[in-house]
Short mmCIF file of N, CA, C and O in Angstrom, two decimals:
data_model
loop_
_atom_site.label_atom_id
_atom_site.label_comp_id
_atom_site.label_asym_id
_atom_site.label_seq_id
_atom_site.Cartn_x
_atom_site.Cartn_y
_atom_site.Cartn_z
N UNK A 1 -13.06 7.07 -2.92
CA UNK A 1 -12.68 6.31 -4.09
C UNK A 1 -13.57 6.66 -5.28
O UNK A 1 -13.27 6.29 -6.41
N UNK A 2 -14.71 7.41 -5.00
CA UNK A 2 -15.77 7.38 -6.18
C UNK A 2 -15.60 8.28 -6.85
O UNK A 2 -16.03 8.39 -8.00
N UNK A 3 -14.66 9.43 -5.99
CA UNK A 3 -14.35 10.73 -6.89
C UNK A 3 -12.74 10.18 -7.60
O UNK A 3 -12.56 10.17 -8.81
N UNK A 4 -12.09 9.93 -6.99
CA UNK A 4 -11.04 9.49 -7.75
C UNK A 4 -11.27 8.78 -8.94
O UNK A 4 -10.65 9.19 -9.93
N UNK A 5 -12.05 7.80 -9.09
CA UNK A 5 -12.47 7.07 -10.12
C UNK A 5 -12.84 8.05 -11.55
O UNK A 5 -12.50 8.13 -12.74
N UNK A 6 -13.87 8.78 -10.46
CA UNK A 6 -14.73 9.75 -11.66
C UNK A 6 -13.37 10.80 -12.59
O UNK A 6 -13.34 11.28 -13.72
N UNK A 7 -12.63 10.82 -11.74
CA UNK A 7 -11.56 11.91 -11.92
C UNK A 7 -10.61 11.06 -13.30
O UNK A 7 -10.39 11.63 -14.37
N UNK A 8 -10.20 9.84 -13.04
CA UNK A 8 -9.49 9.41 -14.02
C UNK A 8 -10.73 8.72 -14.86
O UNK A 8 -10.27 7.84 -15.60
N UNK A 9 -12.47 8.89 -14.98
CA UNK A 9 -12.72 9.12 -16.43
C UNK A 9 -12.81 10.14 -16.78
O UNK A 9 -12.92 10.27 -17.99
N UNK A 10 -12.83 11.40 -15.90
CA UNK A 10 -12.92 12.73 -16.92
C UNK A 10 -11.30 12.84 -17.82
O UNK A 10 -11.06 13.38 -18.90
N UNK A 11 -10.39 12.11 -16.88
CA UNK A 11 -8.87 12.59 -17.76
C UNK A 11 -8.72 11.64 -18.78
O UNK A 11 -8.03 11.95 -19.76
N UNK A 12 -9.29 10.47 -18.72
CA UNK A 12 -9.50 9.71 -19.92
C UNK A 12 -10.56 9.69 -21.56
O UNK A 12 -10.36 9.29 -22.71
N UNK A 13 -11.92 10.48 -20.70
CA UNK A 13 -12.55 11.50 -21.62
C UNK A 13 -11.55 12.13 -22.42
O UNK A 13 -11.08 11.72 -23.49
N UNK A 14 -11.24 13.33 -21.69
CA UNK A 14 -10.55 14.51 -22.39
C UNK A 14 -9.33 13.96 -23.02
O UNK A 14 -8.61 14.71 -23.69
N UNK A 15 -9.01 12.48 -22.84
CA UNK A 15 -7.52 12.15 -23.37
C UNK A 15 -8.19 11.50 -25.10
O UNK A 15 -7.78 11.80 -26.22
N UNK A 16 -9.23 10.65 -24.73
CA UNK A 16 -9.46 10.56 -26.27
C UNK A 16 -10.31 11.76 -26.88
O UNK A 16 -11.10 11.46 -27.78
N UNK A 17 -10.25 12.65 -26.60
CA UNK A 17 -10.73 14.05 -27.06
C UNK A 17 -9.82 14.51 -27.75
O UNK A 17 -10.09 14.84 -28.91
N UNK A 18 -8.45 14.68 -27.24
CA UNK A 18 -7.20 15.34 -27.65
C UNK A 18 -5.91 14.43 -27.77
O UNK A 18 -5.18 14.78 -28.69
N UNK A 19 -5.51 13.44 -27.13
CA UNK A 19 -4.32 13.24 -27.41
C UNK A 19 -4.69 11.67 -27.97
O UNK A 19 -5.38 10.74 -27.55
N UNK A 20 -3.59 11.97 -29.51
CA UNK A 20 -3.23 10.97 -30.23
C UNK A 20 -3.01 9.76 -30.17
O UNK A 20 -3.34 8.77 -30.82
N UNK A 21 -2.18 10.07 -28.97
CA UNK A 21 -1.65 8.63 -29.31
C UNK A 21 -2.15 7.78 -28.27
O UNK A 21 -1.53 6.74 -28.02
N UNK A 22 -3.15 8.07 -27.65
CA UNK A 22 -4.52 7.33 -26.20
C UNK A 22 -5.74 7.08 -27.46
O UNK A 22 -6.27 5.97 -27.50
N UNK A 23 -6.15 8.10 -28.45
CA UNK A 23 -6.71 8.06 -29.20
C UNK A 23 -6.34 7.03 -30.48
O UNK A 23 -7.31 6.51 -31.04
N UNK A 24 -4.92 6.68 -31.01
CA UNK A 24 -4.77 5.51 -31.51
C UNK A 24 -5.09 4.20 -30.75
O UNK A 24 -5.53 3.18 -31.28
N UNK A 25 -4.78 4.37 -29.31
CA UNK A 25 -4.71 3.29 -28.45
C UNK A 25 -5.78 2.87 -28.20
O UNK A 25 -5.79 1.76 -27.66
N UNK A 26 -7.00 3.47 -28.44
CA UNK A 26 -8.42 3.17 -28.10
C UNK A 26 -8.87 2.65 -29.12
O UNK A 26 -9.14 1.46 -28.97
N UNK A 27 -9.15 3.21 -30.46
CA UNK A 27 -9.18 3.28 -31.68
C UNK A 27 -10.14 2.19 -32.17
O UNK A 27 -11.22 2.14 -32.77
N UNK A 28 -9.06 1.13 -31.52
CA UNK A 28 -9.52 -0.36 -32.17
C UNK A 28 -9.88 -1.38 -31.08
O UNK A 28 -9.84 -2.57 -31.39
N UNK A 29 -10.17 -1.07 -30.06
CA UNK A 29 -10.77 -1.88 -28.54
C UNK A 29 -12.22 -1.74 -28.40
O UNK A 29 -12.91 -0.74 -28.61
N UNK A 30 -12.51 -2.70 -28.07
CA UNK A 30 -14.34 -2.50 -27.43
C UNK A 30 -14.18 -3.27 -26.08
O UNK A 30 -14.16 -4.50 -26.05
N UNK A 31 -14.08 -2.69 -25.26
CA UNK A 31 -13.69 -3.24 -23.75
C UNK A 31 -14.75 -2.49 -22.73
O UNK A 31 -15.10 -1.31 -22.69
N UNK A 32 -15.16 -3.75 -21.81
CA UNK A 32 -15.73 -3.11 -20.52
C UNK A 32 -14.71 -3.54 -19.20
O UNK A 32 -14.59 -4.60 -18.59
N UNK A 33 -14.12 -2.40 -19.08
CA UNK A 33 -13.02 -2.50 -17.36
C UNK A 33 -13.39 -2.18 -16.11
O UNK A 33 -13.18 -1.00 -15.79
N UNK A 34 -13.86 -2.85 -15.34
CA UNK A 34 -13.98 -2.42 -14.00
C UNK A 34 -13.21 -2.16 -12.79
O UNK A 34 -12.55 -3.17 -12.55
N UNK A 35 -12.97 -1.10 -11.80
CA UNK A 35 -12.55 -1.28 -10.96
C UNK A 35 -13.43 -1.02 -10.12
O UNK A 35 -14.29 -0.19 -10.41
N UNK A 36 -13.45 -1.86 -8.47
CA UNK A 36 -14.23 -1.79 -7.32
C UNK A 36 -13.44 -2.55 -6.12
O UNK A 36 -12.36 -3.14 -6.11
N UNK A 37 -14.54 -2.25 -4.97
CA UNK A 37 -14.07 -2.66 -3.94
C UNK A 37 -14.62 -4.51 -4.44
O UNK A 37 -15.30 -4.88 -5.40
N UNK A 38 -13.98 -5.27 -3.35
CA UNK A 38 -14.22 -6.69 -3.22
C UNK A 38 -15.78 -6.71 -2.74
O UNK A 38 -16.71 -7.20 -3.40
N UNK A 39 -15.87 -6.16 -1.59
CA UNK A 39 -17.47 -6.14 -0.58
C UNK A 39 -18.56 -5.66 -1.44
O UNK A 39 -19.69 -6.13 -1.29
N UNK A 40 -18.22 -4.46 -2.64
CA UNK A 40 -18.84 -4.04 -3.84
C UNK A 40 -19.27 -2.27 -3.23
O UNK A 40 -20.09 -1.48 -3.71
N UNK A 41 -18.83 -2.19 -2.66
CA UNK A 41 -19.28 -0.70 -1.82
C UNK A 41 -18.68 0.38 -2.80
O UNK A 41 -18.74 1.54 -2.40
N UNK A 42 -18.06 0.13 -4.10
CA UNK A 42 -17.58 1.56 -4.71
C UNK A 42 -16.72 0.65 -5.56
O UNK A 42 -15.98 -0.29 -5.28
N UNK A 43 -17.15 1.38 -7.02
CA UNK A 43 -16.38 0.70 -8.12
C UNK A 43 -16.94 2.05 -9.11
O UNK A 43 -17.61 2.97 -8.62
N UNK A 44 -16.52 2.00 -10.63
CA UNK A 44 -16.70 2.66 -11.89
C UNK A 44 -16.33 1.61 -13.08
O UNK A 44 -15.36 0.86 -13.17
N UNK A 45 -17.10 1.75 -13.72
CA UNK A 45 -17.07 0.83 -15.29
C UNK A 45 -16.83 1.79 -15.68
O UNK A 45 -17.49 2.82 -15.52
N UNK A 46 -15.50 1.62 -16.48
CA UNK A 46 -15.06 2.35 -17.89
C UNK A 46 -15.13 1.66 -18.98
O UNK A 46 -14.78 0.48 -18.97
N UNK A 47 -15.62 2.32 -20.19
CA UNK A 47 -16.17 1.55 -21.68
C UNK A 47 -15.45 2.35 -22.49
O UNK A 47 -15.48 3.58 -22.56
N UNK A 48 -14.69 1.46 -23.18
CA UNK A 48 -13.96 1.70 -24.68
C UNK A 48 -14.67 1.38 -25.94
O UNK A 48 -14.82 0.19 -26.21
N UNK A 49 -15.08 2.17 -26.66
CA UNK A 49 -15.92 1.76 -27.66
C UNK A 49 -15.99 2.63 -28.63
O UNK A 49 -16.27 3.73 -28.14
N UNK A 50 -15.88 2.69 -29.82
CA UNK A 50 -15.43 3.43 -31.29
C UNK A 50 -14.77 4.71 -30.50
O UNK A 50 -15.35 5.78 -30.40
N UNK A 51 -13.66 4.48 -30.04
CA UNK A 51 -12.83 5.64 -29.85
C UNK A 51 -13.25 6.73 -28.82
O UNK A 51 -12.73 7.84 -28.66
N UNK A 52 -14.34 6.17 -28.12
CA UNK A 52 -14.69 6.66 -27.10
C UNK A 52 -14.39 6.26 -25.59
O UNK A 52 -14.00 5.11 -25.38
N UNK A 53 -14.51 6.91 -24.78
CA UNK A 53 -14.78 6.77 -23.90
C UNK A 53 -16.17 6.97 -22.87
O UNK A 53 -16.65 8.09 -23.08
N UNK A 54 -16.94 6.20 -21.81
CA UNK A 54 -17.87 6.35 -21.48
C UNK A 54 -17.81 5.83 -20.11
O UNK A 54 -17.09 4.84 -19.97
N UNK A 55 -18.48 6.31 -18.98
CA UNK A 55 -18.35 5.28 -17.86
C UNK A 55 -19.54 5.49 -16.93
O UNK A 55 -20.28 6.47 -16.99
N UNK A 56 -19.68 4.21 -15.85
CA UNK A 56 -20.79 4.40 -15.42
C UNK A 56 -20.67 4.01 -13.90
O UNK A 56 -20.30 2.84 -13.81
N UNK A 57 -20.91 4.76 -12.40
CA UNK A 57 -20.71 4.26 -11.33
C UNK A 57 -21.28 3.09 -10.94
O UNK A 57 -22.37 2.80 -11.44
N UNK A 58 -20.65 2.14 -9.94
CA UNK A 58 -21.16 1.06 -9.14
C UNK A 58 -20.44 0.38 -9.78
O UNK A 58 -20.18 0.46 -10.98
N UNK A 59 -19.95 -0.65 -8.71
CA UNK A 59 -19.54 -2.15 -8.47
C UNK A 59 -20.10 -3.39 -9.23
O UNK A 59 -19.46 -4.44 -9.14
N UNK A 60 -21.64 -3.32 -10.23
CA UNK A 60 -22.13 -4.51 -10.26
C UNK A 60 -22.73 -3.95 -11.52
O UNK A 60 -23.85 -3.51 -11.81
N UNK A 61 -21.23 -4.15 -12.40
CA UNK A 61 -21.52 -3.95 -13.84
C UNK A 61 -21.19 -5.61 -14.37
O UNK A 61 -20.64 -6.43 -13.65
N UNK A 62 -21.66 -5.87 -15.76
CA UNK A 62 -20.75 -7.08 -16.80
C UNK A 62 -19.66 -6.23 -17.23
O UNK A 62 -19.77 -5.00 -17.31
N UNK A 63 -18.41 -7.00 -17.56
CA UNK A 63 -17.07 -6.56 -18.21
C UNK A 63 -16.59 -7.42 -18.66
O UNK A 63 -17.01 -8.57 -18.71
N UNK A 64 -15.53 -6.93 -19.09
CA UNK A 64 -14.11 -8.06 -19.85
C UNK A 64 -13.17 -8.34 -18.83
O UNK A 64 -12.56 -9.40 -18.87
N UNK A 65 -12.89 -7.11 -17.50
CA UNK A 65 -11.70 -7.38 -16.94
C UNK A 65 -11.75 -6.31 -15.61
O UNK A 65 -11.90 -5.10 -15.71
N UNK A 66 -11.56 -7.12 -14.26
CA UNK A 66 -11.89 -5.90 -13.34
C UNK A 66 -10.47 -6.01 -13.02
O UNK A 66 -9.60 -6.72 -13.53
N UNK A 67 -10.42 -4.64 -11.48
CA UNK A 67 -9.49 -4.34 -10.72
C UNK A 67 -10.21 -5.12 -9.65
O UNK A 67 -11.43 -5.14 -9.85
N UNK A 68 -9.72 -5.89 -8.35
CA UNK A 68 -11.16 -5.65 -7.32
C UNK A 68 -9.84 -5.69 -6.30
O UNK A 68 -8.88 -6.45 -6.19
N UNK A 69 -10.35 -4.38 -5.57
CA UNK A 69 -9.53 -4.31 -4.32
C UNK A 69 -10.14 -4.44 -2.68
O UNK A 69 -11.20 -4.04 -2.18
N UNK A 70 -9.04 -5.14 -2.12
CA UNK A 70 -9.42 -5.70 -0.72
C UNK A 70 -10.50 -4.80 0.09
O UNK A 70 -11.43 -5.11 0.84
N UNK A 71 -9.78 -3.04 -0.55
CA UNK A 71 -10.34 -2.10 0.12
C UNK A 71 -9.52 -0.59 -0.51
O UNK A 71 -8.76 -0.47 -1.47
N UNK A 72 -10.10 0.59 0.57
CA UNK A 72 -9.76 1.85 -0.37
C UNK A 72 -8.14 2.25 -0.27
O UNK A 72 -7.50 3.00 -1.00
N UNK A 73 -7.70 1.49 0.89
CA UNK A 73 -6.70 2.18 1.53
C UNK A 73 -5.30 1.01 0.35
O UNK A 73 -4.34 1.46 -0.26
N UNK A 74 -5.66 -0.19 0.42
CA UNK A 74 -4.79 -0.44 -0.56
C UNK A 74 -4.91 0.17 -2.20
O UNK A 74 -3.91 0.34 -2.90
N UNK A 75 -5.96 0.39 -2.55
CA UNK A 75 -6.04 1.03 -3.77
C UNK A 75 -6.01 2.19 -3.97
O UNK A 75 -6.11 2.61 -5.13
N UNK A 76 -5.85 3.24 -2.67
CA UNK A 76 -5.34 4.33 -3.48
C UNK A 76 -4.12 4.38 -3.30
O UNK A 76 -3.37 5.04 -4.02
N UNK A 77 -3.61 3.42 -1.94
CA UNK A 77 -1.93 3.42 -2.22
C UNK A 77 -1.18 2.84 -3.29
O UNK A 77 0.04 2.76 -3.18
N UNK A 78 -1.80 2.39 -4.38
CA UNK A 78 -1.16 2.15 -5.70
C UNK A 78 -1.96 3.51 -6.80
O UNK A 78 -1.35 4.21 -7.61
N UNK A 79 -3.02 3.55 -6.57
CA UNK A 79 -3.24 4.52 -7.73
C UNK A 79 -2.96 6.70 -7.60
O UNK A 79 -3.34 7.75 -8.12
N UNK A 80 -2.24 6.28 -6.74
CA UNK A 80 -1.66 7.42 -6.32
C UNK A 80 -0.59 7.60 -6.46
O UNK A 80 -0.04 8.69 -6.57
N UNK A 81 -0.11 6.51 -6.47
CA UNK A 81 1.37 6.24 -6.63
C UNK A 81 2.14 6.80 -8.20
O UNK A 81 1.24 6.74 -9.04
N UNK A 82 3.17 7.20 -8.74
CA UNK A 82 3.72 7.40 -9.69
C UNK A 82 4.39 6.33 -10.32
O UNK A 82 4.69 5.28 -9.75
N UNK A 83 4.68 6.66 -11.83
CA UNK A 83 5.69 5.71 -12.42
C UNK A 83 6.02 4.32 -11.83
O UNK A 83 5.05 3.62 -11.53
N UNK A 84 6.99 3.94 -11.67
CA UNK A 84 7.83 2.36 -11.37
C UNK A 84 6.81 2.15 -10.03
O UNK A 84 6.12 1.13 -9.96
N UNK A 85 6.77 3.27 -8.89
CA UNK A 85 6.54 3.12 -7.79
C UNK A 85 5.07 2.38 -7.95
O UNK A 85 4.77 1.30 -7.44
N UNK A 86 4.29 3.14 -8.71
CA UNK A 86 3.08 2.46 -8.94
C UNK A 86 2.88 0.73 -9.29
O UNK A 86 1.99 0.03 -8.81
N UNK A 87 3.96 0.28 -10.24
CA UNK A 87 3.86 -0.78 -10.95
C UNK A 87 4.23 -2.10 -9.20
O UNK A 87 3.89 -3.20 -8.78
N UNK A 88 5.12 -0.88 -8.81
CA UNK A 88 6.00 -2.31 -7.75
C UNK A 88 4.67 -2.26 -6.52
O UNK A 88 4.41 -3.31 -5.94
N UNK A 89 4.21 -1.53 -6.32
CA UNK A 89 2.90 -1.39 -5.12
C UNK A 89 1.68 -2.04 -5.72
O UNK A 89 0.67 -2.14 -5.02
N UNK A 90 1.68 -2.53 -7.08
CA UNK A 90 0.46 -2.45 -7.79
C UNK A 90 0.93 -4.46 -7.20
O UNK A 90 0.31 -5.22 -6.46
N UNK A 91 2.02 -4.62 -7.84
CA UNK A 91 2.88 -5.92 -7.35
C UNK A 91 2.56 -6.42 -6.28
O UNK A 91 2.06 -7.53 -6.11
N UNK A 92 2.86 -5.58 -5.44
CA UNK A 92 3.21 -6.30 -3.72
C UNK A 92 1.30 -5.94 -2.78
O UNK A 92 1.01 -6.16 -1.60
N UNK A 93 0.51 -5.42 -3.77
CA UNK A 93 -0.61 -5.70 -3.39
C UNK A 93 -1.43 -6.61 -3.55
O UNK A 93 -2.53 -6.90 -3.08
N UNK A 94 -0.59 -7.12 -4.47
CA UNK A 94 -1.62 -8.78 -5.64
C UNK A 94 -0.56 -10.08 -4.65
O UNK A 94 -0.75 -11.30 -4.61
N UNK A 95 0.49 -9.30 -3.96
CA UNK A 95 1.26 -10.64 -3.53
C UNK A 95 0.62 -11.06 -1.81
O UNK A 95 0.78 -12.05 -1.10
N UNK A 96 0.03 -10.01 -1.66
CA UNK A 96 -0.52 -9.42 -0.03
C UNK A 96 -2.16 -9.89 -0.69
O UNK A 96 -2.73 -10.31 0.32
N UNK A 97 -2.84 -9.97 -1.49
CA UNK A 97 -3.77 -10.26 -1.71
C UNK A 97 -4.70 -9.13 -1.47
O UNK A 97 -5.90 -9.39 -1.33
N UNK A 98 -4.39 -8.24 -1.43
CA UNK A 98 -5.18 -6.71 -1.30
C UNK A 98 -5.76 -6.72 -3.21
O UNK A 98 -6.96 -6.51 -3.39
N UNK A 99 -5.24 -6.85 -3.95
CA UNK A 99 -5.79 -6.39 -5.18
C UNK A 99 -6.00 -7.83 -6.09
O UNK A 99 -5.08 -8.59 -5.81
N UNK A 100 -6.73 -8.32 -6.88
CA UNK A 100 -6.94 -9.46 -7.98
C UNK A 100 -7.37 -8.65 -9.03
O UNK A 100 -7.70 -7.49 -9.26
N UNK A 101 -7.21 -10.03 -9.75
CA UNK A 101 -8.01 -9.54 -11.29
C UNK A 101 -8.70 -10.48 -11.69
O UNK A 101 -8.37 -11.67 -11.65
N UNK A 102 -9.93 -9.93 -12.19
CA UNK A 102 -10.79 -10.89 -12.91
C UNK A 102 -11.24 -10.70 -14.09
O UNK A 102 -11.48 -9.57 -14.50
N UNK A 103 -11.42 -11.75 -14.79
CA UNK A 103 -11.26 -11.40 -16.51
C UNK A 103 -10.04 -11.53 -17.28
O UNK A 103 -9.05 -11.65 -16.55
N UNK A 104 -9.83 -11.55 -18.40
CA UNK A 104 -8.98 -11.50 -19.45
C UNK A 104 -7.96 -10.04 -18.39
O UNK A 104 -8.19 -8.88 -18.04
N UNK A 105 -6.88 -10.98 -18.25
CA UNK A 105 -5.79 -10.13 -18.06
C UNK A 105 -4.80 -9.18 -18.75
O UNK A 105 -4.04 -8.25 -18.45
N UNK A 106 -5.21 -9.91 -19.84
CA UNK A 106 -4.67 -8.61 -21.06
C UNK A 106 -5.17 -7.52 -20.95
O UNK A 106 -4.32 -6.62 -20.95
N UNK A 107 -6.61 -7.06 -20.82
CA UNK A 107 -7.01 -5.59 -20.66
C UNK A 107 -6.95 -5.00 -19.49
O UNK A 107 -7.46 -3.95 -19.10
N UNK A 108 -6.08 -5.99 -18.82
CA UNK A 108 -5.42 -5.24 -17.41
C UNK A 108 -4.44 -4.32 -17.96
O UNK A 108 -4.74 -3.12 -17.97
N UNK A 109 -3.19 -4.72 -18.49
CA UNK A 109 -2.49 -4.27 -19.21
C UNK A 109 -2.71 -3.33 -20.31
O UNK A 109 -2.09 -2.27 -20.41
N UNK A 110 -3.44 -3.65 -20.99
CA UNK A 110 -3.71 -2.59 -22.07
C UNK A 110 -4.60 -1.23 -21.37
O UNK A 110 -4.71 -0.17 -21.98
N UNK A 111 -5.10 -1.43 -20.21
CA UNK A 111 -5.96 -0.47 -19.45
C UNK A 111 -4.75 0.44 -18.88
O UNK A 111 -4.62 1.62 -19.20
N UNK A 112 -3.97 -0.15 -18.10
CA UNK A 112 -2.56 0.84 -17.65
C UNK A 112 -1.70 0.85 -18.75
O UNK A 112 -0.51 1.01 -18.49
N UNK A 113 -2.00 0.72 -19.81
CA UNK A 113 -0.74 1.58 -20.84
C UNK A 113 -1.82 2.63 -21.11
O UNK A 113 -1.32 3.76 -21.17
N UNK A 114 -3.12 2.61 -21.29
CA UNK A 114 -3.65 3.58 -22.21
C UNK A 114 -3.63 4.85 -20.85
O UNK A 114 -3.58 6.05 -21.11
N UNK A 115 -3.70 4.21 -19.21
CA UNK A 115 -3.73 5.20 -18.63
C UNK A 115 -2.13 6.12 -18.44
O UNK A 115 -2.17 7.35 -18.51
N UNK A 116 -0.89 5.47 -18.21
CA UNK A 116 -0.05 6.08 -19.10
C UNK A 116 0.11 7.04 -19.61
O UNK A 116 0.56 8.01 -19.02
N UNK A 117 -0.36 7.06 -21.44
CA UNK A 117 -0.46 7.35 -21.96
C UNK A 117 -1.54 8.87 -21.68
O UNK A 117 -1.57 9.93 -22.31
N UNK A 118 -2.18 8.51 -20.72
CA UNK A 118 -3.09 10.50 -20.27
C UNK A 118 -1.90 11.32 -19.59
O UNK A 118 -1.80 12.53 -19.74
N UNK A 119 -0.91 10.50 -18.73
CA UNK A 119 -0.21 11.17 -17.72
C UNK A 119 1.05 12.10 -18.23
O UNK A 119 1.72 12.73 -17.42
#
């Protein structure tokens, strides 16, 4: 999970590097997003801040808004997942109690449009 993580901040790096319209989408946010395990064994803080991007490993950061999953096997079976498929697994893992959110749930949302928006 720690390389996967690292992997979608290097594509989120390079997305406000180059593309526009991730780069409008950032623009005007100052957000700290976490995703990790529940037990805390593997997480990444991603930071939005003047149009940047920045991030930092481990589970036991402050934020605005985490991912926290039961474990690895439900979370990479949604973040592996594509399009719709992703959204409905992302669903039926929060209904199974494999995935929550904590924090302002809006930058749940605004976190998967801007990721989106790299793909």
């Amino acid at each position: 999970m720690s390389l996967l993580l690292f992997i979608v901040y290097l594509k989120l790096r390079h997305a406000a590097a180059t593309n526009k319209a991730f780069q409008s989408h950032i623009s005007s946010f100052r957000i700290r997003f976490l995703i990790k395990a529940a037990d805390g064994g593997w997480g990444r803080l991603f930071i939005f801040e003047d149009g940047r991007v920045t991030s930092l490993p481990g589970a036991n950061h402050a934020c605005d808004a985490a991912l926290v999953w039961s474990g690895r096997k439900a979370a990479l079976n949604v973040m592996l997942a594509g399009g719709d498929d992703a959204a409905y697994r992302a669903f039926m893992a929060a209904a199974r109690g494999e995935m929550k959110v904590e924090g302002n749930v809006y930058y749940i949302q605004w976190f998967n449009d801007g990721v989106k928006l790299t793909m």
